[in-house]
Coordinates of N, CA, C and O in Angstrom, one line a residue:
V240 N 51.6 -98.4 -67.6 CA 52.4 -97.9 -68.7 C 52.2 -96.1 -68.6 O 51.2 -95.8 -67.9
Q241 N 53.8 -95.7 -68.4 CA 53.9 -94.3 -68.6 C 54.9 -94.1 -70.0 O 55.4 -94.2 -70.1
L242 N 54.3 -92.5 -70.1 CA 54.8 -92.1 -71.0 C 56.2 -90.7 -71.0 O 55.3 -90.1 -70.0
Q243 N 57.2 -90.4 -71.2 CA 58.0 -89.2 -70.8 C 58.3 -88.8 -71.7 O 59.8 -88.9 -72.6
A244 N 58.2 -87.7 -71.7 CA 58.4 -86.6 -73.1 C 59.5 -85.7 -72.9 O 59.5 -85.1 -71.4
S245 N 60.6 -86.1 -73.6 CA 61.9 -85.1 -73.6 C 62.4 -84.4 -74.5 O 61.5 -84.6 -75.6
G246 N 63.3 -82.8 -74.7 CA 63.6 -82.7 -75.4 C 63.3 -81.2 -76.0 O 64.3 -80.4 -77.2
G247 N 62.2 -80.5 -75.1 CA 61.8 -79.0 -75.6 C 63.2 -78.5 -74.9 O 64.1 -78.3 -74.6
G248 N 63.0 -77.0 -75.2 CA 63.8 -75.8 -75.3 C 63.5 -74.9 -75.7 O 62.3 -74.6 -76.4
L249 N 64.4 -73.4 -75.2 CA 64.2 -72.6 -76.2 C 65.2 -72.2 -77.3 O 66.3 -72.6 -77.5
V250 N 64.3 -71.8 -78.2 CA 65.2 -72.1 -79.5 C 65.1 -70.5 -80.5 O 64.1 -70.2 -80.4
Q251 N 65.7 -70.4 -81.8 CA 65.6 -69.1 -82.5 C 64.5 -68.9 -83.6 O 64.9 -71.1 -84.0
A252 N 63.9 -68.7 -84.1 CA 63.3 -69.0 -85.2 C 64.3 -69.2 -86.4 O 65.2 -69.2 -86.5
G253 N 64.1 -70.7 -86.8 CA 64.9 -71.6 -88.0 C 65.6 -72.5 -87.6 O 66.3 -73.6 -88.5
G254 N 65.7 -72.5 -86.6 CA 66.3 -73.8 -85.6 C 66.1 -74.9 -85.7 O 64.4 -74.9 -86.4
S255 N 66.0 -75.9 -84.7 CA 65.9 -77.1 -85.2 C 65.6 -77.8 -83.2 O 66.7 -77.4 -82.3
L256 N 64.7 -79.0 -83.0 CA 65.2 -79.6 -82.1 C 64.5 -80.7 -82.1 O 63.5 -81.0 -83.0
R257 N 64.6 -82.0 -81.1 CA 64.3 -83.6 -81.2 C 63.5 -83.6 -80.2 O 63.9 -83.7 -79.3
L258 N 62.5 -84.0 -80.4 CA 61.3 -84.3 -78.9 C 61.6 -85.6 -79.7 O 61.7 -86.6 -79.9
S259 N 62.0 -86.3 -77.5 CA 61.3 -87.6 -77.5 C 60.5 -88.2 -76.7 O 60.1 -87.8 -76.0
C260 N 59.6 -89.4 -77.0 CA 58.6 -90.1 -76.1 C 58.7 -91.5 -75.7 O 59.1 -92.2 -76.6
A261 N 59.7 -91.7 -74.4 CA 60.0 -92.5 -74.2 C 59.1 -93.6 -73.2 O 58.1 -93.3 -72.0
A262 N 58.1 -95.0 -73.2 CA 57.2 -95.6 -72.8 C 57.6 -96.7 -72.2 O 59.1 -97.3 -72.5
S263 N 56.9 -97.1 -71.1 CA 58.0 -98.0 -69.9 C 56.7 -98.4 -69.2 O 55.5 -98.1 -69.4
G264 N 57.2 -99.6 -68.8 CA 55.9 -100.5 -67.7 C 55.4 -102.0 -68.7 O 56.6 -102.2 -69.1
S265 N 54.6 -102.5 -68.1 CA 54.3 -103.8 -68.4 C 53.6 -103.8 -70.1 O 52.6 -103.9 -70.0
I266 N 54.5 -103.1 -70.6 CA 54.0 -103.2 -72.4 C 54.3 -104.4 -72.9 O 55.3 -105.6 -73.2
F267 N 53.3 -104.8 -73.9 CA 53.0 -105.6 -75.0 C 53.3 -105.3 -76.0 O 54.1 -105.5 -76.6
S268 N 52.5 -104.4 -76.6 CA 52.7 -103.5 -77.9 C 52.1 -101.5 -78.2 O 51.8 -101.9 -76.6
I269 N 52.9 -101.6 -78.7 CA 52.3 -99.2 -78.7 C 51.8 -99.9 -79.9 O 52.7 -99.8 -80.9
N270 N 51.0 -99.3 -80.5 CA 50.2 -98.9 -81.3 C 50.5 -97.7 -82.1 O 51.4 -97.8 -81.8
A271 N 49.5 -96.8 -82.4 CA 49.4 -95.3 -83.3 C 50.4 -94.9 -81.7 O 49.8 -95.2 -80.7
M272 N 50.7 -94.2 -82.2 CA 52.0 -92.9 -81.5 C 51.1 -91.8 -82.0 O 51.1 -91.9 -83.2
G273 N 51.6 -90.4 -81.5 CA 51.1 -89.3 -82.0 C 51.8 -88.1 -81.1 O 52.1 -88.2 -79.3
W274 N 51.7 -87.3 -81.7 CA 52.4 -85.4 -80.8 C 51.2 -84.9 -80.7 O 50.9 -84.7 -82.3
Y275 N 50.9 -83.7 -80.2 CA 50.0 -82.8 -79.7 C 50.9 -81.5 -79.7 O 51.5 -82.1 -78.6
R276 N 50.3 -80.6 -79.6 CA 50.4 -79.6 -78.8 C 49.4 -78.2 -78.3 O 47.9 -79.0 -78.9
Q277 N 49.8 -77.7 -77.1 CA 48.7 -76.5 -76.8 C 49.9 -75.4 -76.6 O 50.5 -75.5 -76.0
A278 N 49.4 -73.8 -77.6 CA 49.8 -73.2 -77.3 C 49.0 -72.1 -75.8 O 47.2 -72.8 -75.7
P279 N 49.4 -70.8 -75.6 CA 48.6 -70.5 -74.8 C 47.3 -70.4 -74.9 O 47.6 -69.4 -76.2
G280 N 45.8 -70.4 -74.4 CA 44.7 -69.8 -74.8 C 44.3 -70.1 -75.7 O 43.6 -70.3 -76.5
K281 N 44.9 -71.7 -76.3 CA 44.5 -73.0 -77.8 C 44.3 -73.7 -76.9 O 44.4 -74.6 -76.3
Q282 N 43.5 -74.6 -78.2 CA 43.1 -76.0 -77.9 C 44.1 -76.8 -78.4 O 44.7 -76.1 -79.4
R283 N 44.2 -78.0 -77.3 CA 45.2 -78.8 -78.4 C 45.0 -79.1 -79.4 O 43.5 -79.6 -79.9
E284 N 46.0 -79.4 -80.2 CA 45.9 -79.5 -81.5 C 46.9 -80.9 -82.0 O 47.4 -80.7 -81.1
L285 N 46.5 -81.7 -82.9 CA 46.7 -82.8 -83.3 C 48.1 -82.6 -84.0 O 47.9 -81.6 -85.4
V286 N 49.7 -83.0 -84.1 CA 50.6 -82.5 -84.7 C 51.4 -83.9 -85.9 O 51.2 -83.4 -87.1
A287 N 51.2 -84.7 -85.5 CA 51.9 -85.9 -86.3 C 51.2 -87.0 -85.5 O 50.7 -87.1 -84.4
T288 N 51.5 -88.2 -86.5 CA 50.8 -89.3 -86.4 C 51.8 -90.6 -86.7 O 52.4 -90.0 -87.9
I289 N 51.8 -91.7 -85.8 CA 52.3 -93.0 -87.0 C 52.2 -94.0 -86.6 O 52.0 -94.8 -84.9
T290 N 51.5 -94.8 -87.4 CA 51.2 -96.2 -87.0 C 52.5 -97.3 -86.6 O 53.4 -96.7 -86.8
R291 N 52.1 -98.2 -85.6 CA 53.4 -99.5 -85.5 C 54.5 -99.5 -86.8 O 55.3 -99.8 -86.9
G292 N 53.6 -99.4 -87.6 CA 53.8 -99.8 -89.1 C 55.2 -98.7 -89.6 O 55.6 -98.8 -91.0
G293 N 54.7 -97.4 -89.4 CA 55.3 -96.2 -89.8 C 55.0 -95.7 -90.8 O 55.9 -94.2 -91.1
S294 N 53.3 -95.6 -90.9 CA 52.6 -95.0 -91.8 C 52.2 -93.4 -91.0 O 52.1 -93.7 -89.5
T295 N 53.2 -91.7 -91.8 CA 52.8 -91.6 -90.8 C 51.3 -90.0 -91.7 O 51.2 -90.3 -92.7
K296 N 51.1 -88.8 -90.3 CA 50.6 -88.3 -90.8 C 50.6 -87.3 -90.0 O 51.1 -87.0 -89.3
Y297 N 50.3 -85.9 -90.6 CA 50.8 -84.6 -90.2 C 49.9 -83.4 -90.6 O 49.1 -83.3 -91.3
V298 N 50.1 -82.2 -89.1 CA 48.3 -81.6 -89.5 C 50.1 -80.2 -90.8 O 50.9 -80.5 -90.8
D299 N 48.7 -79.6 -92.0 CA 49.2 -79.2 -92.3 C 50.2 -78.1 -92.6 O 51.5 -77.9 -93.4
S300 N 50.1 -77.4 -91.2 CA 51.0 -76.2 -90.5 C 52.8 -77.2 -90.2 O 53.5 -75.9 -90.5
V301 N 53.0 -78.0 -89.9 CA 54.0 -78.8 -90.4 C 55.1 -79.6 -91.0 O 56.1 -80.0 -91.5
K302 N 53.9 -79.9 -92.2 CA 54.2 -80.3 -93.5 C 55.6 -80.0 -93.8 O 56.1 -78.5 -94.3
G303 N 56.8 -80.7 -93.9 CA 58.1 -80.8 -94.8 C 58.8 -79.7 -93.8 O 60.3 -79.9 -93.6
R304 N 58.4 -79.5 -92.6 CA 59.4 -79.1 -91.4 C 59.7 -80.2 -89.8 O 60.3 -80.3 -89.6
F305 N 58.8 -80.8 -89.9 CA 58.6 -82.0 -89.1 C 58.4 -83.2 -89.6 O 58.1 -83.6 -90.6
T306 N 59.5 -84.2 -89.1 CA 59.4 -86.0 -89.0 C 59.1 -86.5 -87.7 O 59.7 -86.0 -86.7
I307 N 58.3 -87.2 -87.6 CA 57.9 -88.5 -87.3 C 58.6 -89.7 -86.9 O 58.6 -90.4 -88.4
S308 N 59.0 -90.1 -86.6 CA 59.9 -91.7 -86.2 C 59.1 -92.1 -85.3 O 59.3 -92.1 -84.0
R309 N 59.8 -94.1 -84.9 CA 59.4 -94.6 -83.8 C 60.8 -95.4 -84.4 O 60.8 -95.8 -84.9
D310 N 61.0 -95.7 -83.2 CA 62.3 -97.2 -82.5 C 60.8 -97.9 -81.7 O 60.9 -98.0 -81.0
N311 N 60.5 -99.2 -82.3 CA 59.5 -99.9 -81.7 C 60.8 -100.5 -80.8 O 59.8 -101.1 -79.4
A312 N 61.7 -100.8 -81.1 CA 62.4 -102.0 -80.0 C 62.8 -101.0 -78.3 O 62.7 -101.5 -77.3
K313 N 62.8 -99.9 -78.8 CA 63.0 -98.9 -77.9 C 61.9 -98.3 -76.8 O 62.0 -97.9 -75.7
N314 N 60.4 -98.7 -77.9 CA 59.3 -98.3 -77.8 C 59.0 -96.5 -77.3 O 58.3 -95.8 -76.1
T315 N 60.0 -96.4 -78.8 CA 60.2 -94.6 -78.1 C 59.9 -93.9 -79.7 O 60.3 -94.5 -80.6
M316 N 59.3 -92.6 -79.7 CA 59.2 -92.2 -80.5 C 59.8 -90.6 -80.8 O 60.0 -90.2 -79.8
Y317 N 60.0 -90.1 -82.2 CA 60.7 -88.4 -81.8 C 60.2 -87.9 -82.4 O 58.9 -88.1 -83.6
L318 N 60.5 -86.9 -82.6 CA 59.6 -85.4 -83.2 C 60.7 -84.7 -83.7 O 61.3 -83.4 -83.1
Q319 N 61.2 -84.6 -84.9 CA 62.6 -84.0 -85.3 C 61.6 -82.5 -86.2 O 61.2 -82.7 -86.4
M320 N 62.0 -81.8 -85.2 CA 61.7 -80.3 -85.8 C 62.5 -79.4 -86.0 O 63.3 -79.0 -86.2
N321 N 62.2 -79.1 -87.8 CA 63.5 -77.9 -88.3 C 62.5 -77.0 -88.5 O 61.5 -76.9 -88.8
S322 N 63.3 -76.0 -88.9 CA 62.7 -74.7 -89.0 C 61.9 -74.4 -88.2 O 60.4 -73.6 -89.1
L323 N 62.3 -73.7 -87.1 CA 61.2 -73.5 -86.3 C 61.2 -72.2 -86.5 O 61.3 -71.5 -86.9
K324 N 59.6 -72.1 -86.3 CA 58.6 -70.9 -86.2 C 58.4 -70.5 -84.3 O 57.4 -71.4 -84.3
P325 N 57.9 -69.0 -84.6 CA 57.7 -68.7 -83.2 C 56.0 -69.1 -82.9 O 55.6 -69.5 -81.9
E326 N 55.1 -69.5 -84.1 CA 53.8 -69.9 -84.3 C 54.3 -71.7 -83.5 O 53.0 -72.4 -83.5
D327 N 55.0 -71.8 -83.3 CA 55.5 -73.4 -83.6 C 55.7 -74.0 -81.3 O 55.5 -75.1 -81.0
T328 N 55.5 -72.5 -80.8 CA 55.4 -72.6 -79.4 C 54.1 -72.9 -78.6 O 53.3 -72.3 -79.4
A329 N 54.5 -74.8 -78.2 CA 54.2 -74.6 -77.7 C 53.9 -75.9 -76.6 O 55.5 -76.0 -76.1
I330 N 53.2 -76.2 -75.6 CA 53.6 -77.4 -74.7 C 53.7 -78.5 -76.0 O 52.4 -78.5 -76.4
Y331 N 54.3 -79.3 -75.8 CA 53.9 -80.5 -76.3 C 53.5 -81.9 -75.7 O 54.9 -82.4 -75.0
Y332 N 53.2 -82.2 -76.0 CA 52.5 -83.5 -75.8 C 52.7 -85.0 -76.4 O 52.2 -85.1 -78.4
C333 N 52.8 -86.3 -76.0 CA 53.0 -87.7 -76.2 C 51.6 -87.9 -76.6 O 51.6 -88.8 -75.1
K334 N 51.6 -89.0 -77.1 CA 50.0 -90.0 -76.6 C 50.4 -91.6 -77.5 O 51.4 -91.5 -78.5
G335 N 50.3 -92.6 -76.2 CA 50.5 -93.6 -77.3 C 49.5 -94.8 -76.8 O 48.8 -94.4 -76.1
R336 N 49.0 -95.4 -77.8 CA 47.7 -96.8 -77.6 C 48.8 -97.8 -77.4 O 49.1 -98.4 -78.0
A337 N 48.8 -98.1 -76.2 CA 49.7 -99.1 -75.9 C 48.3 -100.4 -74.7 O 47.7 -100.5 -74.5
T338 N 49.2 -101.4 -75.6 CA 48.5 -103.1 -75.1 C 49.2 -103.6 -74.1 O 50.9 -103.8 -74.2
S339 N 49.2 -103.5 -72.6 CA 49.6 -103.9 -71.4 C 49.0 -105.1 -70.9 O 48.1 -105.2 -70.7
Y340 N 50.0 -105.6 -69.8 CA 49.3 -106.7 -69.3 C 48.8 -106.4 -67.9 O 49.7 -105.5 -67.2
S341 N 47.9 -106.6 -68.0 CA 46.9 -106.7 -66.4 C 46.6 -107.9 -65.8 O 45.6 -108.7 -66.0
G342 N 47.3 -108.1 -64.8 CA 47.4 -109.3 -64.5 C 47.5 -110.5 -65.6 O 48.0 -110.7 -65.9
T343 N 46.5 -111.1 -65.6 CA 46.6 -112.7 -66.7 C 45.5 -112.2 -67.6 O 45.6 -112.8 -68.7
Y344 N 45.2 -110.0 -67.8 CA 45.5 -109.6 -68.9 C 45.3 -108.9 -69.9 O 46.9 -108.8 -69.1
L345 N 45.6 -108.9 -71.0 CA 45.9 -108.0 -71.7 C 44.6 -106.3 -71.9 O 43.6 -106.7 -72.2
S346 N 45.1 -105.8 -72.1 CA 44.7 -104.2 -71.4 C 45.0 -103.0 -72.2 O 46.2 -102.7 -72.6
T347 N 44.3 -102.7 -73.5 CA 45.1 -101.5 -74.8 C 44.4 -100.3 -73.9 O 42.7 -99.5 -73.8
D348 N 45.1 -99.1 -73.8 CA 44.7 -97.6 -73.2 C 45.2 -96.8 -74.4 O 45.8 -96.6 -74.8
D349 N 44.7 -95.8 -74.1 CA 45.3 -94.8 -74.7 C 46.6 -93.7 -73.2 O 46.0 -93.7 -72.1
H350 N 47.2 -93.9 -73.1 CA 48.5 -92.9 -72.4 C 49.1 -91.5 -72.4 O 49.2 -92.0 -74.4
W351 N 48.9 -90.9 -71.9 CA 49.7 -89.5 -72.0 C 51.3 -89.0 -71.9 O 51.0 -89.5 -70.6
G352 N 52.1 -88.3 -72.0 CA 53.1 -88.1 -72.6 C 52.9 -86.7 -71.2 O 51.3 -86.3 -71.3
Q353 N 53.6 -86.5 -70.2 CA 53.8 -84.9 -69.2 C 53.7 -83.7 -69.8 O 53.2 -82.8 -69.8
G354 N 53.8 -83.9 -71.6 CA 54.5 -82.3 -72.0 C 56.2 -81.9 -72.3 O 56.8 -82.0 -71.1
T355 N 56.3 -81.2 -73.2 CA 57.4 -80.7 -73.0 C 57.4 -79.3 -73.2 O 57.1 -78.7 -74.2
Q356 N 57.9 -78.1 -73.1 CA 58.2 -76.9 -73.7 C 58.8 -76.2 -74.9 O 60.4 -76.6 -74.6
V357 N 58.4 -75.9 -76.2 CA 59.0 -75.6 -76.8 C 58.8 -74.4 -76.9 O 57.6 -73.8 -77.3
T358 N 59.5 -73.3 -77.1 CA 59.5 -72.0 -76.9 C 60.5 -71.4 -78.3 O 61.8 -71.4 -78.6
V359 N 59.7 -71.1 -79.6 CA 60.2 -70.7 -80.4 C 60.5 -68.7 -80.6 O 59.6 -68.0 -80.5
S360 N 62.2 -68.1 -80.4 CA 62.0 -66.4 -80.1 C 61.9 -66.5 -81.8 O 62.8 -67.1 -82.6
S361 N 61.6 -65.6 -81.8 CA 61.9 -64.5 -83.0 C 63.2 -63.7 -83.2 O 63.8 -63.4 -82.7

């Protein structure tokens, strides 16, 4: 299973970006998914999560500004980021818990995308 994150870029404060995370491979199902971010010199932090059924959770700093969503038919997750602030600058990573085919068995593992850079200028 591979996760491909995209959609990052450079935006001015107050602007918006939409990140995507597409999963591919021998996927049986994708369960919980989430977005994480890591700013320079800081530890990676959880930004938002979404279950297969659509239940969401957010870190307090992004509540009301970011919206996580997913399209199960496309095995894709999104993060709509509005009212961006300079402190949102980070590399954003997606993570998914996927059940995949492994020979005649099913295997459930966590998978990470490669990260996409988000830079918010003041």
